[in-house]
CSV table of C-alpha atoms in Angstrom, one decimal:
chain,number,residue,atom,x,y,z
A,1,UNK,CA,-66.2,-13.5,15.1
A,2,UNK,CA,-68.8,-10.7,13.8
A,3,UNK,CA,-68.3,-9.0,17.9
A,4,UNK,CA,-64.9,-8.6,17.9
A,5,UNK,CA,-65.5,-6.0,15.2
A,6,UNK,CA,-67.6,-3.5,17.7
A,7,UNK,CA,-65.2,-4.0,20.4
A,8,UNK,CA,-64.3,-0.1,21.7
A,9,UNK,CA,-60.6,1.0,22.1
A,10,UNK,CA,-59.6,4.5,23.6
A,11,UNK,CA,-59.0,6.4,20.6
A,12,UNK,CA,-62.9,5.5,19.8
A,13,UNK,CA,-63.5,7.0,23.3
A,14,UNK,CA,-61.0,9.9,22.5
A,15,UNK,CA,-62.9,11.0,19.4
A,16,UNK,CA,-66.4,10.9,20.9
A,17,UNK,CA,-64.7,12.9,24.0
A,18,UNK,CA,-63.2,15.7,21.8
A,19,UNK,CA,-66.3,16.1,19.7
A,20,UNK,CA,-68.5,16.2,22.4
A,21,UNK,CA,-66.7,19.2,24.7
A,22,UNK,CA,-65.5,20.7,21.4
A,23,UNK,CA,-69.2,20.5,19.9
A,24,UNK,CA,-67.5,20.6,16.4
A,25,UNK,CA,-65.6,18.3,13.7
A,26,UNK,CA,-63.1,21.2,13.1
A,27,UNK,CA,-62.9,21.7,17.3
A,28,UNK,CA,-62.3,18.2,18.0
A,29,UNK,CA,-59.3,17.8,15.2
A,30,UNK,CA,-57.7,20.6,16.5
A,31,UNK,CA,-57.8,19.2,19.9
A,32,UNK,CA,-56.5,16.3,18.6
A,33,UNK,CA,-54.2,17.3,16.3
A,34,UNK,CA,-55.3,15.1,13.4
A,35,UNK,CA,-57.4,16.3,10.2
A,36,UNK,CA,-60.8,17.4,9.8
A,37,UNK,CA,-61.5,14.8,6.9
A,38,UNK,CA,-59.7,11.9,9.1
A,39,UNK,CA,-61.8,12.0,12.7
A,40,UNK,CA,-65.1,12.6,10.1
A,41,UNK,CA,-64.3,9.4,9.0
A,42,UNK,CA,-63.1,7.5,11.9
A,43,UNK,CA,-66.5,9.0,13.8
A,44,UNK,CA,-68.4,8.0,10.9
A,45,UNK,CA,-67.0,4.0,10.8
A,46,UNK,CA,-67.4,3.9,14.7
A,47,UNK,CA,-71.1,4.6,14.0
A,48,UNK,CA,-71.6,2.3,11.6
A,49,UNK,CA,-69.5,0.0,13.8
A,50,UNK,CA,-71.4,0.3,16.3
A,51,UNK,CA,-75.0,0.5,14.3
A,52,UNK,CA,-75.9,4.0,16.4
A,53,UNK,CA,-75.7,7.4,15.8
A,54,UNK,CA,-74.0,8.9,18.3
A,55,UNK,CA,-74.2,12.9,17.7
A,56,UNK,CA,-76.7,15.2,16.1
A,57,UNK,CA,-74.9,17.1,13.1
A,58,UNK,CA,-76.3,20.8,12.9
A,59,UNK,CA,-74.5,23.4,10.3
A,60,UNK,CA,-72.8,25.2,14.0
A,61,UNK,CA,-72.6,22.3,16.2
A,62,UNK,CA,-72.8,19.0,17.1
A,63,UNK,CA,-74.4,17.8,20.1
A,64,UNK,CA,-74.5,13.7,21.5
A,65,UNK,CA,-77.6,11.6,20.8
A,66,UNK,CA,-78.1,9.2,24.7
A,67,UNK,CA,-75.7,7.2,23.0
A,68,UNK,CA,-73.3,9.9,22.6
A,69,UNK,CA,-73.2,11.2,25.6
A,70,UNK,CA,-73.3,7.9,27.4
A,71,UNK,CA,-70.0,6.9,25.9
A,72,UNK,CA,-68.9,10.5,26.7
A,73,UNK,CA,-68.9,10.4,30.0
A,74,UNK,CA,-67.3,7.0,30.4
A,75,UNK,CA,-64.4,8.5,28.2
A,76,UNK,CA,-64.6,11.2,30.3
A,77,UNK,CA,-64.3,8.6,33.2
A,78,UNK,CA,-61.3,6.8,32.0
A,79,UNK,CA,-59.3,9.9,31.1
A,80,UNK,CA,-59.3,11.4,34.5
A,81,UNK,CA,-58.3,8.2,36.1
A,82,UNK,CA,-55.4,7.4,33.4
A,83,UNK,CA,-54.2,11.0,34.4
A,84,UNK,CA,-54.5,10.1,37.6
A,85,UNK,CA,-52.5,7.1,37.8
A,86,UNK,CA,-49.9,8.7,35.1
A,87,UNK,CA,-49.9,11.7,37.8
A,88,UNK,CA,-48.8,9.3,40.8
A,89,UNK,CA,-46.3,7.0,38.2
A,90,UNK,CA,-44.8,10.8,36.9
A,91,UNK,CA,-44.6,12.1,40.7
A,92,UNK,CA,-42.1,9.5,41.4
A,93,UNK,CA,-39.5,10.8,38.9
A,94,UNK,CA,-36.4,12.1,40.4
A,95,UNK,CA,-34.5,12.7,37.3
A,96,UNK,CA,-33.4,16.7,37.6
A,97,UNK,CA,-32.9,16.6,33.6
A,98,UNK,CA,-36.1,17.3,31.4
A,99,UNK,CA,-39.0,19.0,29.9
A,100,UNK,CA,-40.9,21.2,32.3
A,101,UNK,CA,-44.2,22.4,30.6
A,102,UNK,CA,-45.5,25.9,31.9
A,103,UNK,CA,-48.5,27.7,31.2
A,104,UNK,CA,-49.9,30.9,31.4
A,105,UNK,CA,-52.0,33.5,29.8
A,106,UNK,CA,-51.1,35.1,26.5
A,107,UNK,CA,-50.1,38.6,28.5
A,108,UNK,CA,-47.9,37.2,30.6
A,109,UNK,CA,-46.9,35.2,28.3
A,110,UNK,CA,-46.0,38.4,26.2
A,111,UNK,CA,-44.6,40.7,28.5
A,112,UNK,CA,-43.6,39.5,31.9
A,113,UNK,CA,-42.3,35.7,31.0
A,114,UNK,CA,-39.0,36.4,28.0
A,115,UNK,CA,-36.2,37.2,30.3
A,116,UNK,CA,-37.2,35.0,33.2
A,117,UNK,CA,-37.2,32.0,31.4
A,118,UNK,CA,-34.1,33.1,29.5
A,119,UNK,CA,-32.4,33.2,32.9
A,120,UNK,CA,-34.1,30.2,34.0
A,121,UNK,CA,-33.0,28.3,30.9
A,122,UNK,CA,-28.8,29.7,31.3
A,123,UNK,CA,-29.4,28.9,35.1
A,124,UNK,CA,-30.3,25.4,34.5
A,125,UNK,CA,-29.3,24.0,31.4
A,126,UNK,CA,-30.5,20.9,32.3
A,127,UNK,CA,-33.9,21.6,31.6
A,128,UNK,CA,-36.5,22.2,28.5
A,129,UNK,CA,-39.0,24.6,29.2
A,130,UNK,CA,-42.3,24.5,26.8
A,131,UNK,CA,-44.1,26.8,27.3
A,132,UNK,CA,-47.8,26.8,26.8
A,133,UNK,CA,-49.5,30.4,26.1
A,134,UNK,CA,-53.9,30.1,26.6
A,135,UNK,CA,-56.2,32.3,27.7
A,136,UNK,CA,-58.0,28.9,29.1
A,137,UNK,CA,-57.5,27.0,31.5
A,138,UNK,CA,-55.3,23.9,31.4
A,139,UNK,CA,-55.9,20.9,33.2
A,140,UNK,CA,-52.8,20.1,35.4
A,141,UNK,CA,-54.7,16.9,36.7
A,142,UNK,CA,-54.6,15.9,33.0
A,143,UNK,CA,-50.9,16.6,32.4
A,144,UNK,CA,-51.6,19.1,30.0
A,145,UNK,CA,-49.3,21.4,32.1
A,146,UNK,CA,-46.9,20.7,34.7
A,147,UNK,CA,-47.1,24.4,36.1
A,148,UNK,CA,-49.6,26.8,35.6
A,149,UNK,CA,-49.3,31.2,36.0
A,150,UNK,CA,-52.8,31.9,36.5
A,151,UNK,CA,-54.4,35.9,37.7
A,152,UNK,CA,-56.5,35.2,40.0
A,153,UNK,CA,-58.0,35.6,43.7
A,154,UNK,CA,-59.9,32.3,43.6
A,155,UNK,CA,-56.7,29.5,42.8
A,156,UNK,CA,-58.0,25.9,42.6
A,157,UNK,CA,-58.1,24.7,45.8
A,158,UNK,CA,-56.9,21.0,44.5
A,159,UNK,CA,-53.2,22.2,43.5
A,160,UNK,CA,-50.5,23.1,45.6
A,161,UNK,CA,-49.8,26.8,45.0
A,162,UNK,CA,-48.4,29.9,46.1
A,163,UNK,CA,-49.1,33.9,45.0
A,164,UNK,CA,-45.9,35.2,43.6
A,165,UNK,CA,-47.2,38.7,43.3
A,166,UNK,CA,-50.0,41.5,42.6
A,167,UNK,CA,-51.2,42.2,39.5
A,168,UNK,CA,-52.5,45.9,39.2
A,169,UNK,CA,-54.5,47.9,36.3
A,170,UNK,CA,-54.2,50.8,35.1
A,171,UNK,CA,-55.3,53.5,32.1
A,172,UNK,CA,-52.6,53.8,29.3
A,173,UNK,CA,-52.6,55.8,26.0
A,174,UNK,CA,-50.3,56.3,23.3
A,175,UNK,CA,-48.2,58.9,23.4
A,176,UNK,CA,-49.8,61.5,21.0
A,177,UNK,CA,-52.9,60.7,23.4
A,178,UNK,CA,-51.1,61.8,26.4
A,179,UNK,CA,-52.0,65.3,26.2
A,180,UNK,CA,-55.6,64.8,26.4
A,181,UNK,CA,-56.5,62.6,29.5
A,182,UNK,CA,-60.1,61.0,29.5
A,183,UNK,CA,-62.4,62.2,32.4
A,184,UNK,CA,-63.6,60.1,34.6
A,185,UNK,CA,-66.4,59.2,32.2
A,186,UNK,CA,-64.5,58.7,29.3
A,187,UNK,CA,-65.1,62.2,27.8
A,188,UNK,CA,-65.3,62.5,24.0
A,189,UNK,CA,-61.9,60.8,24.0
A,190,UNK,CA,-61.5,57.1,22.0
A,191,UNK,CA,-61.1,53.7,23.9
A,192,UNK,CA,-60.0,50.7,23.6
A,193,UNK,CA,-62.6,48.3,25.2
A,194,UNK,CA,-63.9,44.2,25.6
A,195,UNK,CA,-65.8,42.4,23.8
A,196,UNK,CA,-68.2,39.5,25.2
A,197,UNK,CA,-65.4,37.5,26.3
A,198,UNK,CA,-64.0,39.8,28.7
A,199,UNK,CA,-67.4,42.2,29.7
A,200,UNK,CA,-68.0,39.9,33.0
A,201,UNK,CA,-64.5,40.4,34.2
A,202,UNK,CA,-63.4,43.2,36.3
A,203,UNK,CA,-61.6,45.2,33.8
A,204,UNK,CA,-64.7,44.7,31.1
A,205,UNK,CA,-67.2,46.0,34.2
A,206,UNK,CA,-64.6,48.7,35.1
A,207,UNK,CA,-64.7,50.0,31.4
A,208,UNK,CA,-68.4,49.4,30.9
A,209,UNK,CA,-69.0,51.5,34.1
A,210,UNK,CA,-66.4,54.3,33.8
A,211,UNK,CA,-66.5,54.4,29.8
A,212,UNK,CA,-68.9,56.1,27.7
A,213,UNK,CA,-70.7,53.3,24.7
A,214,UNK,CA,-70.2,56.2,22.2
A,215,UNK,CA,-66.3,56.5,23.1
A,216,UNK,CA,-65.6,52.7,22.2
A,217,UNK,CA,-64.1,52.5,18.9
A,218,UNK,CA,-62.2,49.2,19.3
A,219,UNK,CA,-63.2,46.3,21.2
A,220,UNK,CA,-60.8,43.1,22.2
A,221,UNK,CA,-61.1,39.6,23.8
A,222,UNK,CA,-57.7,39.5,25.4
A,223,UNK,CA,-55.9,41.8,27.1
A,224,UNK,CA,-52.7,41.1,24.8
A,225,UNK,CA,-55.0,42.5,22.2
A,226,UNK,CA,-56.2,45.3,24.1
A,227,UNK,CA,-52.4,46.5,24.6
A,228,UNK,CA,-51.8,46.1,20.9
A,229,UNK,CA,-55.1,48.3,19.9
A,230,UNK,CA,-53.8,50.9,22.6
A,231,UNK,CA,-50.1,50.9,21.6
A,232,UNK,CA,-51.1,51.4,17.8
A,233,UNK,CA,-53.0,54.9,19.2
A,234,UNK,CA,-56.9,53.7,19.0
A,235,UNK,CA,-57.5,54.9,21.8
A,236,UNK,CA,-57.0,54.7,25.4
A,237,UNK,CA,-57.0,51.4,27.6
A,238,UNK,CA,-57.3,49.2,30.9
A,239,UNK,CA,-54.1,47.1,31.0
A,240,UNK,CA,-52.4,44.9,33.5
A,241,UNK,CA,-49.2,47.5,34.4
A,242,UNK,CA,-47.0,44.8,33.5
A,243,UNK,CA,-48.4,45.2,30.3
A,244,UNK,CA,-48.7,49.0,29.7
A,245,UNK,CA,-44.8,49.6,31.5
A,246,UNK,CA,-42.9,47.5,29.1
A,247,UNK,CA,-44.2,49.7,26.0
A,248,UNK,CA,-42.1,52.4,26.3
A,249,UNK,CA,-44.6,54.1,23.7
A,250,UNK,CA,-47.6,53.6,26.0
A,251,UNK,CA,-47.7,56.7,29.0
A,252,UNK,CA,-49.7,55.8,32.1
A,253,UNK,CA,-52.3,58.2,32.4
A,254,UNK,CA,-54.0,56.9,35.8
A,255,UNK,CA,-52.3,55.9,39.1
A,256,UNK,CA,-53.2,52.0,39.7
A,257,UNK,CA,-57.1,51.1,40.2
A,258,UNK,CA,-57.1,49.4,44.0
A,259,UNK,CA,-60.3,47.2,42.9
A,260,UNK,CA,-58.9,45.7,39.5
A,261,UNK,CA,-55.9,44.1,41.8
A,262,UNK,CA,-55.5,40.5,41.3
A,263,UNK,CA,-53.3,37.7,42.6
A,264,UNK,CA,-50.8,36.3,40.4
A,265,UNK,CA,-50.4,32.7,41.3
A,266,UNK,CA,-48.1,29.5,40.4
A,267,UNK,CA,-50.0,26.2,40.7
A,268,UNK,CA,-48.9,22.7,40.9
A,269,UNK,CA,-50.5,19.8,41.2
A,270,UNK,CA,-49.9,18.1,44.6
A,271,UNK,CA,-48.4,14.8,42.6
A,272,UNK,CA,-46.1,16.5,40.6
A,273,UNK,CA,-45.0,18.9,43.5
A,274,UNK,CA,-42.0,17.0,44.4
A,275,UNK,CA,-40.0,16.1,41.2
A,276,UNK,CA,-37.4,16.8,41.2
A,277,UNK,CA,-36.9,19.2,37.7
A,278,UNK,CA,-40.5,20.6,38.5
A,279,UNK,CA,-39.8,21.9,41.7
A,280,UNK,CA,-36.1,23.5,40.4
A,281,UNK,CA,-37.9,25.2,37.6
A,282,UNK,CA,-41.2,26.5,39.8
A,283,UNK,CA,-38.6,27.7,42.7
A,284,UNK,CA,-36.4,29.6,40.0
A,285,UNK,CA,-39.4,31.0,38.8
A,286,UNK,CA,-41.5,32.3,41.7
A,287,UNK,CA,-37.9,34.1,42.9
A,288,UNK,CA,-38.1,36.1,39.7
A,289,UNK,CA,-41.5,37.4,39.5
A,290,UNK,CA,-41.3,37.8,43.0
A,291,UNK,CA,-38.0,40.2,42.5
A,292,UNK,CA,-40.9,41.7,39.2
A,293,UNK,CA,-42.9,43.3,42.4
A,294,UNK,CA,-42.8,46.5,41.0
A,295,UNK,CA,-43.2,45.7,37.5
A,296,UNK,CA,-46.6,44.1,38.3
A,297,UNK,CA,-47.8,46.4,41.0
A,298,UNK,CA,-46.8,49.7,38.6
A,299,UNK,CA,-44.8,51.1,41.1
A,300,UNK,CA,-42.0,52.0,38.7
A,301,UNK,CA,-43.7,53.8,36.6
């Protein structure tokens, strides 16, 4: 029967979702992992399936007609409450073997992370860690993470969490900079700074307030890159003292900054608390970068 034809399925809803938080083609493959060519093409039949346009195609974006975003928020909809139920079905699992996925900032990630889930992995063999490095924020109510490491002082109240230590800041320079400290207001001397990504965050406002414009040379949108900008002697930086005290070419040229700390946290969401391989691999965790105190707070510089 000619219906049956513009009956809707979930990976309809999918695509229009993807497209419509990503705002592009290119975004929304990515996202889901397929080609560029193949969702243009699936979008495309749905529309003519469904005899509607359902997104506005600029040259930098594209944005949902009424259709568009009428359908996107019942995807929208139906995806939060599959993750919820798969959430509940998931939290029953007692199995102690197992993928655990963890995620955390690319930093972290970088610098603090190697050897702790090195031990974690010879301690307990009987799990597969996977880990998940972004500078956004995962969704653990989606499953897109089973634990997160977030630096923060504002944790999502929704998860079950717990701060595992202090992250402080400090200035680093290379080496061959370490003879000529920067004065308070940067001096003459080159920096490292942020770009638009990070100028709202504390260590963007502390360089924009403390930092000279002229004395930029370099600007970054993650601290990973910051470190590497300041390791290869641009200039001098703000870094996390995790960050700057595992160069062993970087010298730290200021004591910590009290203002720039922020809590280091590890989230779970409540329904995912209790399994069993979850809760062995955030335990395990948390005792190491508790016993990483000084590392993080830069007290063994």
């Amino acid at each position: 029967m000619a219906w049956q034809s513009k009956i809707l399925n979930w990976d309809d809803l999918r695509i229009v979702l993807a497209v419509a938080e990503c705002g592009t083609i290119s975004g929304a493959a990515a996202a889901l992992r397929i080609s560029h060519p193949t969702l243009s093409r699936r979008l495309r039949s749905l529309e003519q399936r469904l005899g509607v346009r359902l997104f506005e195609r600029r040259p930098t974006v594209c944005s949902p007609t009424e259709a568009g975003e009428e359908m996107r928020r019942v995807a929208a909809r139906l995806r939060d409450e599959i993750a919820a139920v798969e959430g509940r079905i998931a939290g029953r699992d007692q199995d102690p073997c197992g993928p655990v996925r963890l995620t955390a900032p690319d930093a972290v990630a970088e610098y603090l992370l190697p050897g702790m889930l090195a031990g974690i992995c010879r301690q307990a063999p009987e799990l597969t860690i996977e880990l998940l490095v972004s500078n956004q924020v995962l969704s653990l109510a989606r499953r897109s993470a089973d634990i997160a490491l977030r630096v923060t002082d504002t944790p999502d109240p929704a998860l079950r969490g717990r701060r595992v230590g202090t992250v402080a800041m400090a200035v680093y320079g290379a080496k061959a900079r370490a003879s000529s400290e920067p004065t308070d207001d940067g001096g003459d001397q080159p920096w490292v700074g942020y770009d638009a990504a990070l100028a709202c965050t504390r260590p963007g406002a502390w360089v924009a307030a403390n930092v000279a414009e002229r004395c930029i040379r370099f600007r970054a949108n993650t601290l990973l890159g910051a470190a590497r900008a300041v390791h290869s002697g641009i200039g001098f930086g703000l870094l996390p003292c995790f960050v700057g005290g595992s160069m062993q070419e970087l010298v730290r040229i200021t004591l910590p900054i009290p203002a720039l700390e922020l809590g280091l946290w590890l989230l779970v969401h409540p329904d995912m608390s209790q399994v069993r391989r979850i809760r062995t691999a955030s335990d395990a965790l948390a005792r190491k970068l508790k016993a990483a105190a000084p590392l993080l707070t830069g007290e063994c510089a």
